[in-house]
Coordinates of C-alpha atoms in Angstrom, one line a residue:
M798 CA 23.1 -31.3 3.4
A799 CA 22.0 -34.9 4.5
N800 CA 25.0 -35.1 6.9
L801 CA 24.2 -31.7 8.3
R802 CA 20.6 -32.8 9.0
K803 CA 21.9 -35.8 10.9
K804 CA 24.1 -33.7 13.1
L805 CA 21.4 -31.2 14.0
P806 CA 18.5 -31.8 16.4
P807 CA 14.9 -31.2 15.1
L808 CA 14.3 -27.5 14.2
T809 CA 11.0 -27.4 16.2
A810 CA 12.8 -28.5 19.3
L811 CA 15.6 -25.9 18.8
T812 CA 13.0 -23.2 18.2
A813 CA 11.3 -24.0 21.5
F814 CA 14.6 -24.2 23.3
E815 CA 15.9 -20.8 21.9
A816 CA 12.6 -19.1 23.0
A817 CA 12.6 -20.6 26.5
A818 CA 16.3 -19.8 27.0
R819 CA 15.9 -16.2 25.8
L820 CA 12.7 -15.6 27.9
S821 CA 13.8 -17.7 30.9
S822 CA 10.3 -19.3 30.9
F823 CA 8.5 -22.2 29.3
T824 CA 5.2 -20.3 29.6
R825 CA 6.4 -17.1 27.9
A826 CA 8.1 -19.2 25.2
A827 CA 4.8 -21.0 24.6
T828 CA 2.9 -17.6 24.3
E829 CA 5.5 -16.3 21.8
L830 CA 5.3 -19.4 19.7
G831 CA 1.6 -19.8 19.9
V832 CA 1.6 -23.2 21.4
T833 CA 0.9 -24.7 24.9
Q834 CA 3.4 -24.7 27.7
A835 CA 3.2 -28.5 27.7
A836 CA 4.3 -28.5 24.0
V837 CA 7.3 -26.4 24.8
S838 CA 8.3 -28.6 27.7
R839 CA 7.9 -31.7 25.6
Q840 CA 10.1 -30.4 22.8
I841 CA 12.9 -29.4 25.3
H842 CA 12.6 -32.8 27.0
L843 CA 13.1 -34.5 23.6
L844 CA 16.1 -32.2 22.9
E845 CA 17.7 -33.2 26.3
E846 CA 17.1 -36.9 25.5
D847 CA 18.8 -36.4 22.2
F848 CA 21.8 -34.8 23.8
G849 CA 21.9 -37.1 26.8
F850 CA 22.2 -34.2 29.3
P851 CA 20.0 -31.5 30.8
L852 CA 19.9 -28.0 29.3
F853 CA 17.9 -26.4 32.1
R854 CA 17.8 -26.7 35.9
R855 CA 14.1 -26.8 36.9
L856 CA 13.9 -24.8 40.1
H857 CA 10.9 -23.6 42.1
R858 CA 8.8 -21.4 39.8
K859 CA 11.8 -20.7 37.5
I860 CA 14.3 -22.3 35.2
E861 CA 18.0 -21.8 34.7
L862 CA 20.3 -22.8 31.9
T863 CA 23.0 -25.3 32.6
E864 CA 26.5 -24.5 31.4
K865 CA 26.0 -26.7 28.3
G866 CA 22.6 -25.0 27.9
K867 CA 24.2 -21.6 27.9
L868 CA 26.5 -22.7 25.1
L869 CA 23.6 -24.0 23.0
S870 CA 21.6 -20.9 23.7
A871 CA 24.3 -18.6 22.4
A872 CA 24.8 -20.6 19.3
A873 CA 21.0 -21.0 18.6
G874 CA 20.5 -17.2 19.2
D875 CA 23.2 -16.3 16.8
A876 CA 22.0 -18.7 14.2
F877 CA 18.4 -17.5 14.3
S878 CA 19.5 -13.9 14.3
L879 CA 21.6 -14.6 11.2
I880 CA 18.6 -16.2 9.4
A881 CA 16.3 -13.4 10.4
D882 CA 18.7 -10.8 9.1
T883 CA 19.2 -12.7 5.8
V884 CA 15.5 -13.0 5.3
A885 CA 15.0 -9.3 5.9
D886 CA 17.7 -8.5 3.4
L887 CA 16.2 -10.8 0.8
R888 CA 12.8 -9.3 1.3
S889 CA 14.2 -5.8 1.0
D890 CA 15.3 -6.6 -2.5
G891 CA 11.9 -7.9 -3.6
P892 CA 8.9 -6.1 -5.1
D893 CA 7.4 -5.4 -1.7
D894 CA 10.4 -3.1 -0.8
E895 CA 9.6 0.6 -0.3
L896 CA 9.4 2.5 -3.5
A897 CA 10.4 6.2 -3.2
I898 CA 8.7 8.5 -5.6
S899 CA 9.6 12.1 -6.0
A900 CA 7.1 14.7 -7.4
T901 CA 6.4 18.4 -7.3
I902 CA 4.1 19.6 -4.6
S903 CA 1.3 20.6 -7.0
F904 CA 1.5 17.3 -9.0
S905 CA 1.5 15.2 -5.9
H906 CA -1.3 17.2 -4.3
F907 CA -3.7 17.6 -7.2
W908 CA -3.0 14.6 -9.4
L909 CA -1.0 11.8 -7.8
L910 CA -2.4 11.5 -4.3
P911 CA -6.1 11.5 -5.4
R912 CA -5.3 8.5 -7.7
I913 CA -2.6 6.5 -5.9
A914 CA -5.0 4.5 -3.7
A915 CA -5.9 2.5 -6.8
F916 CA -2.3 1.4 -7.2
S917 CA -2.1 0.4 -3.6
R918 CA -5.2 -1.7 -3.9
A919 CA -3.8 -3.4 -6.9
H920 CA -0.4 -4.0 -5.3
P921 CA -0.8 -4.0 -1.5
E922 CA 2.6 -5.7 -1.2
I923 CA 4.4 -2.6 -2.4
K924 CA 5.2 0.1 0.2
L925 CA 5.1 3.6 -1.2
R926 CA 7.0 6.7 -0.1
I927 CA 6.0 10.0 -1.7
I928 CA 8.6 12.7 -1.6
T929 CA 7.1 16.1 -2.4
Q930 CA 9.6 18.8 -3.4
D931 CA 9.7 21.6 -6.0
A932 CA 13.5 21.8 -5.7
R933 CA 15.0 19.4 -8.2
T934 CA 17.6 17.1 -6.8
S935 CA 19.6 14.4 -8.6
I936 CA 17.9 11.0 -8.4
E937 CA 21.3 9.3 -9.0
A938 CA 22.6 10.8 -5.7
S939 CA 19.5 10.3 -3.6
D940 CA 17.3 7.4 -2.4
V941 CA 14.6 8.3 -4.9
D942 CA 13.6 5.4 -7.2
L943 CA 11.7 7.4 -9.8
A944 CA 10.7 11.0 -10.2
I945 CA 7.7 12.7 -11.9
R946 CA 8.9 16.0 -13.3
Y947 CA 7.6 18.9 -15.4
G948 CA 10.0 20.0 -18.1
T949 CA 11.4 19.3 -21.5
G950 CA 12.5 15.7 -20.7
T951 CA 16.2 16.3 -21.0
W952 CA 17.9 15.6 -17.6
S953 CA 21.4 14.3 -17.1
D954 CA 20.6 12.2 -14.0
G955 CA 18.0 9.9 -15.5
Q956 CA 16.0 8.5 -18.4
A957 CA 12.7 10.3 -19.1
E958 CA 9.5 8.9 -20.5
L959 CA 6.6 11.2 -21.5
L960 CA 3.5 10.9 -19.4
F961 CA 1.4 13.7 -20.8
E962 CA 1.4 17.2 -22.2
D963 CA -1.0 19.9 -20.9
E964 CA -3.0 23.0 -21.6
V965 CA -3.5 26.1 -19.5
F966 CA -6.6 28.3 -19.0
P967 CA -8.0 30.7 -16.5
I968 CA -9.9 29.4 -13.4
C969 CA -11.6 30.8 -10.4
S970 CA -14.2 29.9 -7.8
A971 CA -17.9 29.8 -8.5
D972 CA -18.4 32.4 -5.8
Y973 CA -15.9 34.8 -7.4
L974 CA -17.6 34.4 -10.8
L975 CA -21.0 35.4 -9.3
T976 CA -19.7 38.7 -8.0
A977 CA -17.1 39.6 -10.7
D978 CA -17.6 41.6 -13.9
P979 CA -18.4 39.4 -16.9
I980 CA -15.5 37.5 -18.4
R981 CA -16.0 36.5 -22.1
T982 CA -12.6 37.1 -23.7
P983 CA -8.9 37.1 -22.5
Q984 CA -9.0 40.9 -22.7
D985 CA -11.7 40.9 -19.9
L986 CA -9.2 39.3 -17.5
V987 CA -7.0 42.4 -17.3
G988 CA -9.3 44.2 -14.8
H989 CA -9.4 41.3 -12.4
P990 CA -7.0 40.2 -9.6
L991 CA -4.7 37.7 -11.3
I992 CA -3.1 35.3 -8.9
T993 CA 0.5 34.4 -9.7
S994 CA 3.1 32.0 -8.3
D995 CA 6.9 32.3 -8.1
I996 CA 7.9 29.3 -10.1
D997 CA 11.6 29.2 -10.9
D998 CA 11.2 27.4 -14.2
P999 CA 11.6 29.0 -17.6
T1000 CA 9.1 26.5 -19.2
W1001 CA 6.4 27.4 -16.7
T1002 CA 3.5 29.4 -18.2
G1003 CA 2.8 32.7 -16.5
W1004 CA 0.2 35.4 -17.1
D1005 CA 2.4 37.5 -19.3
E1006 CA 2.9 34.5 -21.7
W1007 CA -0.7 33.4 -21.6
L1008 CA -2.2 36.8 -22.3
A1009 CA 0.4 37.5 -25.0
A1010 CA -0.8 34.4 -26.8
F1011 CA -4.1 36.3 -27.3
S1012 CA -2.5 39.6 -28.1
V1013 CA -3.4 41.0 -24.7
K1014 CA -0.8 43.0 -22.7
A1015 CA -0.6 42.1 -19.1
P1016 CA -1.0 45.0 -16.6
K1017 CA 2.3 46.4 -15.3
K1018 CA 1.0 46.5 -11.8
A1019 CA -1.2 43.4 -11.3
R1020 CA -3.3 43.6 -8.1
G1021 CA -3.7 39.9 -7.6
L1022 CA -2.2 37.7 -4.9
R1023 CA 1.4 36.5 -5.4
C1024 CA 2.2 33.1 -4.0
S1025 CA 5.4 31.1 -3.5
F1026 CA 4.0 27.9 -4.8
Y1027 CA 1.5 26.9 -7.5
T1028 CA -0.5 24.9 -4.9
E1029 CA -1.1 28.1 -2.9
A1030 CA -2.3 29.9 -6.0
I1031 CA -4.9 27.2 -6.7
Y1032 CA -6.1 27.3 -3.1
A1033 CA -6.3 31.1 -3.3
A1034 CA -8.5 30.8 -6.4
M1035 CA -10.7 28.2 -4.7
N1036 CA -11.2 30.7 -1.9
G1037 CA -12.4 33.5 -4.2
Q1038 CA -9.3 35.6 -4.1
G1039 CA -9.0 36.1 -7.8
I1040 CA -8.2 34.3 -11.1
A1041 CA -5.4 31.8 -11.5
L1042 CA -4.0 29.8 -14.4
G1043 CA -5.1 26.2 -14.3
W1044 CA -3.1 23.3 -15.7
N1045 CA -5.8 21.1 -17.0
R1046 CA -4.3 17.8 -15.7
L1047 CA -3.9 19.3 -12.2
V1048 CA -7.3 21.1 -11.8
A1049 CA -9.6 18.8 -13.8
D1050 CA -10.8 17.0 -10.7
L1051 CA -11.4 20.3 -8.9
I1052 CA -13.4 21.6 -11.8
Q1053 CA -15.5 18.3 -11.9
Q1054 CA -16.1 18.8 -8.1
T1055 CA -17.2 22.4 -8.9
R1056 CA -14.6 23.7 -6.5
L1057 CA -13.2 25.6 -9.5
V1058 CA -14.7 27.0 -12.7
R1059 CA -13.1 27.2 -16.1
L1060 CA -13.7 30.8 -17.3
T1061 CA -13.2 30.5 -21.0
E1062 CA -12.5 28.0 -23.7
A1063 CA -9.4 30.0 -24.6
S1064 CA -6.3 28.0 -23.7
I1065 CA -2.7 27.5 -24.7
R1066 CA -0.6 24.3 -24.9
T1067 CA 2.3 24.2 -22.4
R1068 CA 5.9 24.4 -23.7
A1069 CA 6.9 21.5 -21.4
A1070 CA 5.2 18.3 -20.3
Y1071 CA 5.2 15.8 -17.4
F1072 CA 7.7 12.9 -17.5
V1073 CA 8.5 10.0 -15.3
V1074 CA 12.3 9.8 -14.8
V1075 CA 14.2 6.7 -13.6
P1076 CA 17.9 6.8 -12.6
A1077 CA 20.2 5.8 -15.4
R1078 CA 22.7 3.9 -13.4
K1079 CA 20.8 2.5 -10.4
P1080 CA 19.3 -1.0 -10.5
K1081 CA 15.7 -1.0 -11.6
K1082 CA 13.1 -2.3 -9.0
E1083 CA 10.3 -4.5 -10.0
S1084 CA 8.0 -2.3 -8.0
G1085 CA 9.2 0.7 -10.0
R1086 CA 8.3 -1.1 -13.3
L1087 CA 4.8 -1.9 -12.0
F1088 CA 4.3 1.7 -10.9
I1089 CA 5.4 3.1 -14.2
E1090 CA 2.9 0.7 -16.0
W1091 CA 0.2 2.0 -13.7
L1092 CA 1.2 5.6 -14.5
R1093 CA 0.9 4.9 -18.2
E1094 CA -2.6 3.5 -17.8
V1095 CA -3.9 6.2 -15.6
S1096 CA -2.3 9.0 -17.7
A1097 CA -4.1 7.8 -20.7
I1098 CA -7.5 8.2 -19.1
S1099 CA -7.2 11.1 -16.7

């Protein structure tokens, strides 16, 4: 290393030369480097003295590289580009690399996004990418670093850690409650429009299962709105279109904000739970470990 330093000219002078050669201007090089034009000119003059020959031809209002200057410019440009690429690769492996998190639309919308700003404030160096999708894809075969899933916790593409279980109860808007017939028991729900969602998950709790838990038979022809996604069902309830089933963890904030009302103390525990899943065979990122720690802390209090 000592011999290498003796062979190389000063790095400051090389940096000034590379910028001036690339931009064909001492003035523009000075602007890019944040120094004066005189400082750039002085560094290049020192470099030329060290070599013993000129690197630029100073013409009227412009500069041109000499033949030897062109050789040095090509070598310096390649060297600086290699260093820049290597630094970028090293940084991409660090904790400030983008962390890709997959979550269902409803979990992302109602639980994760309202809370995630706290994580970003605690770890501003970590870039987050939130991928919202209800269709479950393999995290081993994708660029997802971790997934938050609702289910039983047994997935072949990753290792699952329980975040929290949940309970389900009927919800509606305050406006709907003011105009609707009184609702005191689960049986009273049958005469109201019951909002449903087409969730392709056998562990998801629907109206039939919820009412059956209280020995109430669901109407054969429900007159409530049918939605493709659970998120739509919640918004329909907030807009007074009927009664939906609320997952406590997902709607607790909306109830606290009085955008939704819990109709009864009657509730049932869900058959599944929320888990954070990490790929079994992918390298673990430090940013992922920090995010999971944060999830544990927040899950314990909200």
